Short mmCIF file of C-alpha atoms in Angstrom, two decimals:
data_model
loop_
_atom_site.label_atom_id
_atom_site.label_comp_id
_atom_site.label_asym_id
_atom_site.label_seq_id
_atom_site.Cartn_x
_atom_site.Cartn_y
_atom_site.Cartn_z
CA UNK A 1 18.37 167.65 34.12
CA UNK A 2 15.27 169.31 36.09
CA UNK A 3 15.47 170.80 39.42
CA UNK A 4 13.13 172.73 41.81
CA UNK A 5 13.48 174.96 44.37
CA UNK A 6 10.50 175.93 46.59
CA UNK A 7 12.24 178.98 48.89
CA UNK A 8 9.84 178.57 51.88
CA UNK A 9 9.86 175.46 53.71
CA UNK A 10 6.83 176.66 56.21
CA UNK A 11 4.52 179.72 55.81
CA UNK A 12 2.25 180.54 58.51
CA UNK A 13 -0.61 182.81 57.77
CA UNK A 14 -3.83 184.24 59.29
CA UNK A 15 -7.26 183.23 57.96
CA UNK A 16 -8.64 185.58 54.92
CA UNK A 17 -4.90 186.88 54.39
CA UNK A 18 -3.10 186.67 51.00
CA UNK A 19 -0.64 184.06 50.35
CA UNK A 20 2.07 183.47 48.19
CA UNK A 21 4.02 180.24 48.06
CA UNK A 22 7.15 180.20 46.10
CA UNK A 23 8.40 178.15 43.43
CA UNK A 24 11.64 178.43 41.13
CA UNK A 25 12.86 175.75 38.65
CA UNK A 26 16.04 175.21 36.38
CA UNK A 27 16.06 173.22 33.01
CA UNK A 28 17.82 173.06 30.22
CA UNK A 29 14.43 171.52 27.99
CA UNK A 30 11.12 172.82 28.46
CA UNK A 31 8.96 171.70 30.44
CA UNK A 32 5.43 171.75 32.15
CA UNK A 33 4.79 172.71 35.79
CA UNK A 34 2.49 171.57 38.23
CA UNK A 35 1.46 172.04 42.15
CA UNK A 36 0.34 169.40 44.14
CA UNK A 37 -1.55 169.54 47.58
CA UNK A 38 -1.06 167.27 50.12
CA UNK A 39 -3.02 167.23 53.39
CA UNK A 40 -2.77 166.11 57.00
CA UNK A 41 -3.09 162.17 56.41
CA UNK A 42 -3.86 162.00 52.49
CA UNK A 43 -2.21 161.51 48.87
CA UNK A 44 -1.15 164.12 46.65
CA UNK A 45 -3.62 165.75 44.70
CA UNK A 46 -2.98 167.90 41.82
CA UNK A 47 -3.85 171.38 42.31
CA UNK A 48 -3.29 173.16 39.44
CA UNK A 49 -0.72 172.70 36.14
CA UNK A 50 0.45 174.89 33.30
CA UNK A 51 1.09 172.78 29.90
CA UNK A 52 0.58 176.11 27.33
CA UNK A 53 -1.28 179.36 26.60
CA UNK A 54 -1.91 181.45 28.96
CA UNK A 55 0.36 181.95 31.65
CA UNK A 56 -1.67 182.47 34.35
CA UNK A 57 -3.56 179.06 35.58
CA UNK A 58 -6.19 178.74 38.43
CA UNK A 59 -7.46 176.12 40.39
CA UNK A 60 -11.17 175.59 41.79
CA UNK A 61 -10.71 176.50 44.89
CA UNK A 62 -9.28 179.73 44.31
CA UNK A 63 -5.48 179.45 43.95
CA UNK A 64 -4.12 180.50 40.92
CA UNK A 65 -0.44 180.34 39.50
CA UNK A 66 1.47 182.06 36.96
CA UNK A 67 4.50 180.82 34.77
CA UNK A 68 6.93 183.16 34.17
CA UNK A 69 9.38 181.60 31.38
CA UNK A 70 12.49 184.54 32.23
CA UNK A 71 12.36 184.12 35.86
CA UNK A 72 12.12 180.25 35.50
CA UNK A 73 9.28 180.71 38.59
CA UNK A 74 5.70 179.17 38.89
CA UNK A 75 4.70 181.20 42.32
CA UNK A 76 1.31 179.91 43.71
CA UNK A 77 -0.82 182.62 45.29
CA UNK A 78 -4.29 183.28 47.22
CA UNK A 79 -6.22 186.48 47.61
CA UNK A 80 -7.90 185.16 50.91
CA UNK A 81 -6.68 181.51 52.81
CA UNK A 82 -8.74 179.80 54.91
CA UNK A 83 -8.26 177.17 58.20
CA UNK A 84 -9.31 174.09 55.41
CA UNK A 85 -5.97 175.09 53.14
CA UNK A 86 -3.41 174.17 55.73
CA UNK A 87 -1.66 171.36 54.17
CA UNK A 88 1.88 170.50 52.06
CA UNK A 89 1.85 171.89 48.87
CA UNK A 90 4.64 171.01 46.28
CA UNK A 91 6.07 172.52 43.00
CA UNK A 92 6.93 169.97 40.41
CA UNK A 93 7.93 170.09 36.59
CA UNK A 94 8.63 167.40 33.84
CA UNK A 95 9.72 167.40 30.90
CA UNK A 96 7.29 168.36 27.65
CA UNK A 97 8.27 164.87 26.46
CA UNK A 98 6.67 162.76 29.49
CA UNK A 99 7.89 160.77 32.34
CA UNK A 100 8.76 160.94 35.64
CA UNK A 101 7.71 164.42 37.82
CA UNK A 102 10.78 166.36 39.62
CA UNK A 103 9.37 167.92 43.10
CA UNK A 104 10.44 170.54 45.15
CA UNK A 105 10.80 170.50 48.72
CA UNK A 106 7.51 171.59 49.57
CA UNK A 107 5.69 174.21 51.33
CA UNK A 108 3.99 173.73 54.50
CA UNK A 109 1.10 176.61 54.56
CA UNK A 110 -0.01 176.82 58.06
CA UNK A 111 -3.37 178.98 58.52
CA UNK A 112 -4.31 180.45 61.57
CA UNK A 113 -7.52 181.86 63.09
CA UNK B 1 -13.02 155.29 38.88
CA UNK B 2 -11.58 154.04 42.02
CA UNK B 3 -8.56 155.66 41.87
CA UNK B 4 -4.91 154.35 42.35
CA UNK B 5 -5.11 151.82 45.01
CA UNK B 6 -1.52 151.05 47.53
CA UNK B 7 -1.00 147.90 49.55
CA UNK B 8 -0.16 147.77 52.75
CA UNK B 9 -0.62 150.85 54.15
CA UNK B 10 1.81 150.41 56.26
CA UNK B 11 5.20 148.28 56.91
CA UNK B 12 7.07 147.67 59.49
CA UNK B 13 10.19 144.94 58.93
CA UNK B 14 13.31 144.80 60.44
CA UNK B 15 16.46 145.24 58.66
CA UNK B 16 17.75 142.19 56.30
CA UNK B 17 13.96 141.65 55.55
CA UNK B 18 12.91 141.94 51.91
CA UNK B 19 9.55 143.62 51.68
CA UNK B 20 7.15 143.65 48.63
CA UNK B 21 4.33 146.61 47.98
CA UNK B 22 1.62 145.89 45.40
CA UNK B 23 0.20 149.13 43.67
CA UNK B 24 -3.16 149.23 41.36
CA UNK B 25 -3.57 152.44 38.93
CA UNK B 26 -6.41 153.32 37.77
CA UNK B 27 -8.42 150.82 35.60
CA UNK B 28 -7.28 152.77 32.14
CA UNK B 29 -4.62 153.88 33.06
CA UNK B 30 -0.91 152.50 31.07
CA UNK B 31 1.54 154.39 32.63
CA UNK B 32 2.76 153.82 36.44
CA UNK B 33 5.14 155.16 38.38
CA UNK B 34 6.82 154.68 41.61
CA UNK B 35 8.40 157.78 44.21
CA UNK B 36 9.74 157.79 47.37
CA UNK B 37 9.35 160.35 49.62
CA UNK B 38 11.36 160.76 53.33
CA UNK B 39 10.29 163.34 55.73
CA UNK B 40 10.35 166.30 55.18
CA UNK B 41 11.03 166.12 51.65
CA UNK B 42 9.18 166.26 48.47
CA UNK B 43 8.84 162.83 46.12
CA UNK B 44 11.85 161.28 44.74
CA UNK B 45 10.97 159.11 41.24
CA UNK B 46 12.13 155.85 41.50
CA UNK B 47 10.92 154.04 38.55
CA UNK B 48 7.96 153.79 35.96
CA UNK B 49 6.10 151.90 33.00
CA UNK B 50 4.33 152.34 29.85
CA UNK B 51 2.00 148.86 29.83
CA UNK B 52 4.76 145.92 30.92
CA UNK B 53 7.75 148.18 29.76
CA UNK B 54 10.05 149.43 32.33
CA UNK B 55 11.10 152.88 30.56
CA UNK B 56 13.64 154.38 33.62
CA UNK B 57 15.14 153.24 36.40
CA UNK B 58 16.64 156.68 38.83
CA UNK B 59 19.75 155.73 39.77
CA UNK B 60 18.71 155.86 43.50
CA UNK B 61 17.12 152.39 42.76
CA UNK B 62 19.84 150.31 43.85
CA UNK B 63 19.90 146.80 43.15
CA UNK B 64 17.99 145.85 45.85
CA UNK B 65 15.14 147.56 44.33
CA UNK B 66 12.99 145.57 41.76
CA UNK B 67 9.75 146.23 40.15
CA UNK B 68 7.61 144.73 38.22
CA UNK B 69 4.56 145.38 36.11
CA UNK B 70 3.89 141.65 34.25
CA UNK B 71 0.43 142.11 32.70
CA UNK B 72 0.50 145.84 32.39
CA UNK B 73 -1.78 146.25 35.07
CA UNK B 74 -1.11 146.30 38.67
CA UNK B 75 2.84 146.69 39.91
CA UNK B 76 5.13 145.60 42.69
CA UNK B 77 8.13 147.03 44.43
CA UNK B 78 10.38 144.78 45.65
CA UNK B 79 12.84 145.67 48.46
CA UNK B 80 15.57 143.09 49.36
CA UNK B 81 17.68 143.59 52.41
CA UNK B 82 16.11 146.25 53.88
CA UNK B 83 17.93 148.80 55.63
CA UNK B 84 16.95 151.68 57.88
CA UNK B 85 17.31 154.27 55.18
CA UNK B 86 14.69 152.34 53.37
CA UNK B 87 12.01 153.42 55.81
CA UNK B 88 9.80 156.35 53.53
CA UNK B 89 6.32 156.42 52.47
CA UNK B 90 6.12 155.03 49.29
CA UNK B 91 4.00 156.50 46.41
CA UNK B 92 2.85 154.84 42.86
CA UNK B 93 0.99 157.10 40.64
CA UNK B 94 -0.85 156.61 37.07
CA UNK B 95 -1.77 158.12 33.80
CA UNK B 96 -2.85 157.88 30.47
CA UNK B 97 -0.40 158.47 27.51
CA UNK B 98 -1.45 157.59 23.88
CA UNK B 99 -5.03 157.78 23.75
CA UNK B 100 -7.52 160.61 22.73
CA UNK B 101 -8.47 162.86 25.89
CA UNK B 102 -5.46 161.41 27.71
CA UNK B 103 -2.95 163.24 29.63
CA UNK B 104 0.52 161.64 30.48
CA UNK B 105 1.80 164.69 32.14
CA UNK B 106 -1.30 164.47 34.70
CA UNK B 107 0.21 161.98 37.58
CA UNK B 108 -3.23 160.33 39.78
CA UNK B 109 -1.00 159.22 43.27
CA UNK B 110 -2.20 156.73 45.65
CA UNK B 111 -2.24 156.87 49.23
CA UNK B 112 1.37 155.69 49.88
CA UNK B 113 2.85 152.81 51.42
CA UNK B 114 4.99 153.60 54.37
CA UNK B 115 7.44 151.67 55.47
CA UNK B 116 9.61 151.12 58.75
CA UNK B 117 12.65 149.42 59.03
CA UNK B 118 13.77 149.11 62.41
#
């Protein structure tokens, strides 16, 4: 079985500071990782995922994430957050075979001016 | 491209009352799935399909819970009895497994159903 644990349930930040949003995971298969974004009043949109090679992913909007296979972690970070990234954001794996997705808690990521 | 399409948007039933949400994936899509997600908390998997097969049920689908995909295209979530733990938003997702370019592992979610049982 797949579990996920996301260690912060609310970060508040300041506008152009660096975050980091946490993200650990046990499994006994492999698996691929994901983070999903949710905001105020909308679906879940993928963010960013890591299937193979590198290690270190990035999204388009400047988040990036990067697997680490011995620490079982998938920490999302951002050099510089703005007002317009305040919204849910959740870790999720599944197994490299397919099927359903396994989320964490989430992480609400509260920017402030 | 439309994207995966949830109906209602919202529900509100009282308890006893059996409820039914209708979810449409995205037009290529063969895989669907259904979460459930309280507040507070992150998405719970509740069931899903390859075309009009039902591959797993989570065990937190009691037997109250039904779904159905019949023609491989569009699904629906049946929910008998309600009770007040029912009451969640209710997501379906889709993706593409099998074909050239297509990524099962890459979930497209809907806007949610959410649903109040008082």
């Amino acid at each position: 079985a797949q579990s996920v644990t996301q260690l912060d349930s609310q970060v508040p930040v300041f506008e152009e500071a660096p975050v980091e949003l946490r993200c650990n995971y046990s499994s006994s298969v492999s698996v691929y990782l994901f983070w999903y974004v949710q905001y105020p009043n909308q679906g879940l949109q993928l963010l960013l995922k890591y299937l193979s090679g590198s290690t270190l992913v990035e999204s388009i909007n400047g988040f990036e994430a990067e697997f680490n296979k011995s620490q079982t972690s998938f920490h999302l970070r951002k050099p510089s957050v703005h007002i317009s990234d305040t919204a849910e954001y959740f870790c999720a794996v599944t197994r490299v075979s397919g099927g359903k997705l396994i989320f964490g808690q989430g992480t609400e990521l509260s920017v402030k001016p | 491209d439309t994207g995966v399409s949830q109906d209602p948007r919202h529900k509100i039933t009282k308890r006893g009352q059996n409820v039914t949400f209708r979810c449409d994936p995205i037009s290529e899509h063969n895989r669907l799935y259904w979460y459930r997600q309280t507040l507070g908390q992150g998405p719970e998997f509740l069931t899903y399909f390859q075309n009009e097969a039902q591959l797993e049920k989570s065990r937190l689908l009691s037997d109250r819970f039904s779904a159905e995909r019949p023609k491989g295209s569009f699904s629906t979530l049946e929910i008998q009895r309600t009770e007040q733990g029912d009451s969640a938003m209710y997501l379906c997702a889709s993706s593409l497994a099998g074909n050239p370019g297509g990524s099962p592992y890459e979930q497209y979610f809907g806007p949610g159903t959410r649903l109040t049982v008082t």
